[in-house]
Coordinates of N, CA and C in Angstrom, one line a residue:
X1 N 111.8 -110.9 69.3 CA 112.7 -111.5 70.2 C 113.3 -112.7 69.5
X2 N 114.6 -112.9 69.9 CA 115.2 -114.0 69.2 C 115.8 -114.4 70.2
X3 N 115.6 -116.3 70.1 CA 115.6 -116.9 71.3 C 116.3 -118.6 71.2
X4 N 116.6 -119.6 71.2 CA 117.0 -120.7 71.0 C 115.5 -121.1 70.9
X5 N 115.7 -122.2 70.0 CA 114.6 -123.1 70.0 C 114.3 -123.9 71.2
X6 N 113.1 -124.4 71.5 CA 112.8 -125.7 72.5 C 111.9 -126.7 71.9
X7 N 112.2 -127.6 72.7 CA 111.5 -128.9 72.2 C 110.0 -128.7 71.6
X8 N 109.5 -127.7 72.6 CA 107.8 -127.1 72.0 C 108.0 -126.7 70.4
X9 N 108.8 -126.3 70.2 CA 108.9 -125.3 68.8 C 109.1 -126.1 67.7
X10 N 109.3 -127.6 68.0 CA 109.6 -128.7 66.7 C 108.3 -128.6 65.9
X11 N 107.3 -128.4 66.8 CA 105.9 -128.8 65.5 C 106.3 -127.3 64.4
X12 N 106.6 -126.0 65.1 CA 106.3 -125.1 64.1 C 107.1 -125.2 63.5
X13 N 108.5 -125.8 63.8 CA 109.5 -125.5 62.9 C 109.5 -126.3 61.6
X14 N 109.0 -127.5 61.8 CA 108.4 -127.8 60.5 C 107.1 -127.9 60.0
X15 N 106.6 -126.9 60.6 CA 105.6 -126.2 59.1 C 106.6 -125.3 58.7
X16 N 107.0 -124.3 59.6 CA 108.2 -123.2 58.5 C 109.1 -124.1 57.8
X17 N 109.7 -125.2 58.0 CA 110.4 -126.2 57.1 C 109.6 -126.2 55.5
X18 N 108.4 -126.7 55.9 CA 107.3 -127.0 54.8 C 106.9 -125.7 54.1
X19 N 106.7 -124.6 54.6 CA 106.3 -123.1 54.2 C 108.1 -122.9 53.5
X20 N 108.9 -123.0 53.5 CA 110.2 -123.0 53.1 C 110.3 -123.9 51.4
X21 N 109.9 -124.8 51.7 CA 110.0 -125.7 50.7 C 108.9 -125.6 49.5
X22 N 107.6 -125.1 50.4 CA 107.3 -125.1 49.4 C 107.1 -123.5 48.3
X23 N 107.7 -122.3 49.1 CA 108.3 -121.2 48.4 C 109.3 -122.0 47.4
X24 N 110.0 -122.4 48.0 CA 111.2 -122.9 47.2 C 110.6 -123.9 45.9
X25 N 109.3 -123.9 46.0 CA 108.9 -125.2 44.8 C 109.4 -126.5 45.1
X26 N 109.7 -127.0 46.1 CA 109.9 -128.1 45.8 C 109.5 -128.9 47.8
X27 N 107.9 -128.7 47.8 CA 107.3 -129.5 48.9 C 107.3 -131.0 49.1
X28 N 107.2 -131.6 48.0 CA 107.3 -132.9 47.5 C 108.7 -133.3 48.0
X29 N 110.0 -132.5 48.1 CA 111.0 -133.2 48.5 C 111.2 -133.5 50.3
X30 N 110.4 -132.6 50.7 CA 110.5 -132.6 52.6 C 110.2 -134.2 53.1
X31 N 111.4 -134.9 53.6 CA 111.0 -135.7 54.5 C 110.7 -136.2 56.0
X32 N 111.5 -134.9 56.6 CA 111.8 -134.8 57.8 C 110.4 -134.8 58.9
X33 N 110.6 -135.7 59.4 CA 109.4 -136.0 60.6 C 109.6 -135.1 62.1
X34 N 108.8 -135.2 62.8 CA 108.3 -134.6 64.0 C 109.9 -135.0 64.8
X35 N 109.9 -136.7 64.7 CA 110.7 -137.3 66.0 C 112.1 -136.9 65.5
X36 N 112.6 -137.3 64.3 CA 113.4 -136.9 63.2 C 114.5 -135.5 63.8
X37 N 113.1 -134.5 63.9 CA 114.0 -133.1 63.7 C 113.9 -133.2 65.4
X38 N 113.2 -133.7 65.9 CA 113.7 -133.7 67.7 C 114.5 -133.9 68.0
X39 N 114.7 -135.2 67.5 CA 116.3 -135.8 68.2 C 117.6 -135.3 67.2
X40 N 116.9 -134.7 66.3 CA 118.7 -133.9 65.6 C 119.0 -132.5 66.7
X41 N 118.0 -132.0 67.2 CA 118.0 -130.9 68.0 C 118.2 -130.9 69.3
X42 N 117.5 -132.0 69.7 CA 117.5 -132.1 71.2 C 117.9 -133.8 71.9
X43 N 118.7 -134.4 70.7 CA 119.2 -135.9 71.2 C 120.1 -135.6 71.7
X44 N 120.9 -136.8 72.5 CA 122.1 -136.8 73.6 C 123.3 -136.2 72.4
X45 N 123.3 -135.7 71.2 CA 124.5 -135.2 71.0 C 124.0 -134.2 69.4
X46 N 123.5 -133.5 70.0 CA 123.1 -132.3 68.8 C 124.0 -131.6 67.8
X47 N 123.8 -132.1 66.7 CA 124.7 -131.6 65.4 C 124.1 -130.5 64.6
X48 N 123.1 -130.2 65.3 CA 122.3 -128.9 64.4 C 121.6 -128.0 65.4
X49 N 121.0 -126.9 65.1 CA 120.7 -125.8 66.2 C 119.8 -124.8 65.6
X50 N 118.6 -124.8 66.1 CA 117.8 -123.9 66.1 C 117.6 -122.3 66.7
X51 N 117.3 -121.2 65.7 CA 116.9 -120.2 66.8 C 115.6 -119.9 66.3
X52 N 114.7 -119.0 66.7 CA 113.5 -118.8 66.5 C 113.4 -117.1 67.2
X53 N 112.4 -116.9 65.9 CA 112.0 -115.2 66.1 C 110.2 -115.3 66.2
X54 N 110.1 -114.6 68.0 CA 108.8 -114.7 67.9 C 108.3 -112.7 67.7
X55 N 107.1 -112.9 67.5 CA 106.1 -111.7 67.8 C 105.3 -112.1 68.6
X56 N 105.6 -111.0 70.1 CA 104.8 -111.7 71.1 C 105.0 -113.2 71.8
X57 N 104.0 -113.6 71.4 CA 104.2 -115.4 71.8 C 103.9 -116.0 70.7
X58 N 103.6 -115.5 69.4 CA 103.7 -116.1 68.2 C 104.8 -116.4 67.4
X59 N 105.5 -117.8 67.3 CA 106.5 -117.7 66.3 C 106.3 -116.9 64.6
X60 N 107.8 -116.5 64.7 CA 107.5 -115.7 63.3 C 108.5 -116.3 62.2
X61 N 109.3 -117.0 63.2 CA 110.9 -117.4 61.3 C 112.0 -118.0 62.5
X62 N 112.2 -118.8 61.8 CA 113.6 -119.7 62.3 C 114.5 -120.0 61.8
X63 N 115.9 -120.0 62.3 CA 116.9 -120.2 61.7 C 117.8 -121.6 62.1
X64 N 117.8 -122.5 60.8 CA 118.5 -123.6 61.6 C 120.0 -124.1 61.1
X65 N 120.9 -124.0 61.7 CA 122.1 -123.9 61.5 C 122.7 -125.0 62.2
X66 N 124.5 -125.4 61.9 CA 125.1 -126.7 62.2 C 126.6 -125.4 62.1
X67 N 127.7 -126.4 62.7 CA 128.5 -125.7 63.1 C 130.1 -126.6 61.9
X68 N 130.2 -125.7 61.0 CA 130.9 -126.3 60.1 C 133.1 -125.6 60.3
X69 N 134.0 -126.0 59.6 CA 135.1 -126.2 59.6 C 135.9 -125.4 58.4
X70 N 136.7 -124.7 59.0 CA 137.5 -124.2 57.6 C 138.7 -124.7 57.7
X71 N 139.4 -125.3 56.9 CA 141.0 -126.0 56.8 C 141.8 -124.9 56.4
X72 N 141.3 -124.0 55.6 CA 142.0 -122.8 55.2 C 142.0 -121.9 56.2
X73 N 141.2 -121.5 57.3 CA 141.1 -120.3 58.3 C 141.3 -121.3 59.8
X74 N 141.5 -122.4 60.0 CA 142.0 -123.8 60.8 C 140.9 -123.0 62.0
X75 N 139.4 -122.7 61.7 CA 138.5 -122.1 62.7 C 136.8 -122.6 62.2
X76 N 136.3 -123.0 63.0 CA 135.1 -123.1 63.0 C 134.0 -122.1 62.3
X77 N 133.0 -122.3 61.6 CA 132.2 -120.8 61.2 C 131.0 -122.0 61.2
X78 N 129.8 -120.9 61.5 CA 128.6 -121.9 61.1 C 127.8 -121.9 59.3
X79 N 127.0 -122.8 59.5 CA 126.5 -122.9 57.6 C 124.9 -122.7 58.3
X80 N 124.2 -121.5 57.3 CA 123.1 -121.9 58.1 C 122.6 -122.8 56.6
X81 N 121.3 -123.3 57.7 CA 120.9 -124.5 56.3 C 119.4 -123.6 56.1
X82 N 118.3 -123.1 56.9 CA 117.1 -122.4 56.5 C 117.2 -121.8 57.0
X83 N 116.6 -120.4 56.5 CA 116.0 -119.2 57.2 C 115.0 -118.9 57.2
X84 N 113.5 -119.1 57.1 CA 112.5 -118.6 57.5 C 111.7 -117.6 57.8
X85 N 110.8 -116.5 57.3 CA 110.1 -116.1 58.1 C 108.7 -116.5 57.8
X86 N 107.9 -116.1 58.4 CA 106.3 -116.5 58.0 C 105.5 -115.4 57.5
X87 N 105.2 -115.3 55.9 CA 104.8 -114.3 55.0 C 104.4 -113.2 55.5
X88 N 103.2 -113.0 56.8 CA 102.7 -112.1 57.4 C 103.8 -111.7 58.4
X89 N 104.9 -112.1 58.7 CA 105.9 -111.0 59.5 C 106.7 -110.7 58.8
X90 N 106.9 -110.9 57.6 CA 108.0 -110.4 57.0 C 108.0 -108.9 56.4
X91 N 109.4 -108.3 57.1 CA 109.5 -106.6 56.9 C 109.3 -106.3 57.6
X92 N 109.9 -107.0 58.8 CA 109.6 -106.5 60.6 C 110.9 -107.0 61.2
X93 N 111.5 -107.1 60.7 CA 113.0 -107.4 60.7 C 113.4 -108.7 61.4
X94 N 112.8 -109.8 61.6 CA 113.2 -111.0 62.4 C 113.8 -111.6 61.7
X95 N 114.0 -111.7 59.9 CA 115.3 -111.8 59.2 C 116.4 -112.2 59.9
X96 N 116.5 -110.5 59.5 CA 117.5 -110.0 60.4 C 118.2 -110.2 61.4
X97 N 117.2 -109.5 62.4 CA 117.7 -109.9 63.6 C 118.1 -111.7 63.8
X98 N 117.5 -112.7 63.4 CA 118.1 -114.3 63.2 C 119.6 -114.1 63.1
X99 N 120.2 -113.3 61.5 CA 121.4 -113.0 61.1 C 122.2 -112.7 62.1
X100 N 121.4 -111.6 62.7 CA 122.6 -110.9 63.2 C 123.1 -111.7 64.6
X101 N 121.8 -112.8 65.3 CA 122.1 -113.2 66.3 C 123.2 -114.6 65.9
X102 N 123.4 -115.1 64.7 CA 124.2 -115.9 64.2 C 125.4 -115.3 63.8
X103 N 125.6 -114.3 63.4 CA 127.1 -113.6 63.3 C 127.1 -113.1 64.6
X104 N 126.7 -112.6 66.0 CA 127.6 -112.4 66.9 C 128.0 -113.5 67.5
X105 N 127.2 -114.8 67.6 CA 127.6 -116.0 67.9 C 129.2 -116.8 67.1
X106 N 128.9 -115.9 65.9 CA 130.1 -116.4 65.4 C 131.6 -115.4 65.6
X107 N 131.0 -114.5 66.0 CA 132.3 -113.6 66.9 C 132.3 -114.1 68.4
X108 N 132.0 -114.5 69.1 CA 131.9 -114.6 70.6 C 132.6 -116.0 70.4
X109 N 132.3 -117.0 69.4 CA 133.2 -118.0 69.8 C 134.1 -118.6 69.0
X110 N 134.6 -117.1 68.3 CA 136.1 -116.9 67.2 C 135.6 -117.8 66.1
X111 N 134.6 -117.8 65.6 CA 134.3 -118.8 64.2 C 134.7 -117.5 62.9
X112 N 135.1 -118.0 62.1 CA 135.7 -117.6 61.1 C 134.7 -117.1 60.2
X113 N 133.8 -118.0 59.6 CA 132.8 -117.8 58.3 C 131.3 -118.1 58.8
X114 N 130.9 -117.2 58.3 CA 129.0 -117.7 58.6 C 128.5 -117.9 56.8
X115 N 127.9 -119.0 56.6 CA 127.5 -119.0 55.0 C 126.6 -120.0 55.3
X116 N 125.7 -119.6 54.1 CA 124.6 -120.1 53.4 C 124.4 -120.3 52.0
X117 N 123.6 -120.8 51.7 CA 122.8 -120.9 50.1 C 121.5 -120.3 49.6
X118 N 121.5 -119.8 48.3 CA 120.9 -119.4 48.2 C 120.4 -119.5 46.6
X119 N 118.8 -119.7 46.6 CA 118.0 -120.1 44.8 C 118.6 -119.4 44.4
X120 N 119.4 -119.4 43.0 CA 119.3 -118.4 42.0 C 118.8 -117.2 41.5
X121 N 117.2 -117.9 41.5 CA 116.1 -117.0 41.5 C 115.3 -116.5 42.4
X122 N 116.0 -116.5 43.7 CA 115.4 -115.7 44.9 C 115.8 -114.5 45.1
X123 N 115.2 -113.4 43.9 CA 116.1 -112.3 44.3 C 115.9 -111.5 45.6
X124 N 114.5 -111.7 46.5 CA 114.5 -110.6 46.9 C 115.2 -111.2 48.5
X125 N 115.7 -112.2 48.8 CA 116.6 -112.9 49.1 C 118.2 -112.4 49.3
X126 N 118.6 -112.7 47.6 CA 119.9 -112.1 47.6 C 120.0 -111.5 47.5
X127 N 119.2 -109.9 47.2 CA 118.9 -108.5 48.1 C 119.0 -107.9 49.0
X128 N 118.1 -108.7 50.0 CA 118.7 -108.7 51.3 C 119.9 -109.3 51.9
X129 N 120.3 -110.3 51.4 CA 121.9 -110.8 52.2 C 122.7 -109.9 51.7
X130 N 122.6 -109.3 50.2 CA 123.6 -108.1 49.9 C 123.6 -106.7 50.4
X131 N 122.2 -106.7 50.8 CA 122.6 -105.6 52.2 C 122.6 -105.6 53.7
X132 N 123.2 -106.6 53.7 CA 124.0 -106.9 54.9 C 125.4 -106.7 54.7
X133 N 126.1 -107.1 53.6 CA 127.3 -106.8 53.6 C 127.6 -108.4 52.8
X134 N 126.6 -109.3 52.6 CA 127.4 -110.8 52.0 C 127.6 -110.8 50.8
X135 N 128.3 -111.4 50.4 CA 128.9 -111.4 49.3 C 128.5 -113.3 48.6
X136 N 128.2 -112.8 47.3 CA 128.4 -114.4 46.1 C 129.6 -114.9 46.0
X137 N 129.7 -116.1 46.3 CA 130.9 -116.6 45.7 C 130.8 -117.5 44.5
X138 N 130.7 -116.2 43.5 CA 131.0 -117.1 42.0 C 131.7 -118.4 41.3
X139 N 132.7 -118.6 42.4 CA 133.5 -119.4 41.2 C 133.3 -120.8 42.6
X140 N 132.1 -121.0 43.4 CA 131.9 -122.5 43.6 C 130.9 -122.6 43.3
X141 N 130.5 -124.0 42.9 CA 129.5 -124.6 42.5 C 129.3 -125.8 43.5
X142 N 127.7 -125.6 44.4 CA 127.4 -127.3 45.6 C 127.0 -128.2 44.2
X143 N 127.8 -129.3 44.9 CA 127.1 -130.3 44.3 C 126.7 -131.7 45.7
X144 N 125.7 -132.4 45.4 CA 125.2 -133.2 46.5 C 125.1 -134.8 45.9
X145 N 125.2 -135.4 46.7 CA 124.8 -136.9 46.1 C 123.4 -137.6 47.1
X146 N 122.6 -137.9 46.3 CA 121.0 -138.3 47.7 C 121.1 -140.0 46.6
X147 N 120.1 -140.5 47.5 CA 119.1 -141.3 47.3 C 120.2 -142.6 46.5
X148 N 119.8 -142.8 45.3 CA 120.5 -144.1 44.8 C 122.0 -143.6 44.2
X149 N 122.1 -142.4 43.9 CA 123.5 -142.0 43.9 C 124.8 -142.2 44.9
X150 N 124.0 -141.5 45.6 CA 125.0 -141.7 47.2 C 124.6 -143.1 47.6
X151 N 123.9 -144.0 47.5 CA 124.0 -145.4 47.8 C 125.0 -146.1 46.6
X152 N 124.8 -145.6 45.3 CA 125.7 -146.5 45.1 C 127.2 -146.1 45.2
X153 N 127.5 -145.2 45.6 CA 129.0 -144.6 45.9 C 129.5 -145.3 47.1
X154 N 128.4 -145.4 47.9 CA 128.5 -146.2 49.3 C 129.2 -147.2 48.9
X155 N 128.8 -148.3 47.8 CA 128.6 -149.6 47.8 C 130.2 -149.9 47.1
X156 N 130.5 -148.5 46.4 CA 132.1 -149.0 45.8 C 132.8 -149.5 46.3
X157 N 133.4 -150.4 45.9 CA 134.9 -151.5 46.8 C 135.7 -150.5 46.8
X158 N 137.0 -150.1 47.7 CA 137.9 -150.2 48.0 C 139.0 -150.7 46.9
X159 N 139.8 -150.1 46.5 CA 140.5 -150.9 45.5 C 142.1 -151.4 46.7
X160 N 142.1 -152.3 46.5 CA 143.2 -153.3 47.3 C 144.5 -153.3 46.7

């Protein structure tokens, strides 16, 4: 079953945060706290959105997604930022089913694009998003600015 997240589901969703990262190699980077990911989900003005796939009453994978902008398609599409499942469900299709409950959501309320990211080296990953129908887009490259970088870009004057 796939379901919206609730306030209960913050503890699990970050251990699958943490189980995410640290597949991904890199646990050491997670900072996100308990109260943190509550109030990005469930504060007076929520910019991000959880769904969750259980088995039974067991959580099994969660998908957490924000609702992004195309200038080129002048329509909304969402980006998801994690997908999740928990090693012992996986091949039972809650993947999936997550995807597909985020692409009808993105037909029901005319969004344009559904996209994600994905490791390089995650093939069995981009295996599955390729049989779904998604496609690489080759010719972009993310780039991010964190920590003392994006502080000192902050700090640049204004030229007058």
């Amino acid at each position: 079953m796939i379901r919206p997240a609730t306030p209960d589901d913050v503890p699990a969703i970050i251990d699958m945060i943490r189980g995410l990262a640290e597949y991904e190699k890199a646990l050491h980077e997670v900072e996100t706290t308990t109260e943190q990911l509550h109030d990005a989900l469930f504060g007076p003005s929520p910019a991000v959105f959880c769904h969750i796939a259980t088995d039974g009453e067991t959580v099994a994978g969660f998908a957490l997604w924000f609702v992004s902008y195309s200038t080129w398609l002048g329509r909304h599409g969402i980006h998801l930022e994690d997908l999740y499942v928990h090693p012992g469900h996986r091949g039972a299709g809650h993947g999936k089913q997550l995807l597909v409950e985020l692409a009808r959501i993105c037909v029901e309320r005319g969004y344009g694009r559904f996209e994600w990211a994905v490791l390089d080296w995650n093939t069995p990953s981009i295996e599955f998003y390729r049989s779904l129908g998604a496609e690489q887009l080759d010719e972009w490259d993310t780039y991010r600015l964190t920590g003392p970088a994006l502080e000192k870009l902050a700090a640049t004057e204004h030229p007058r």
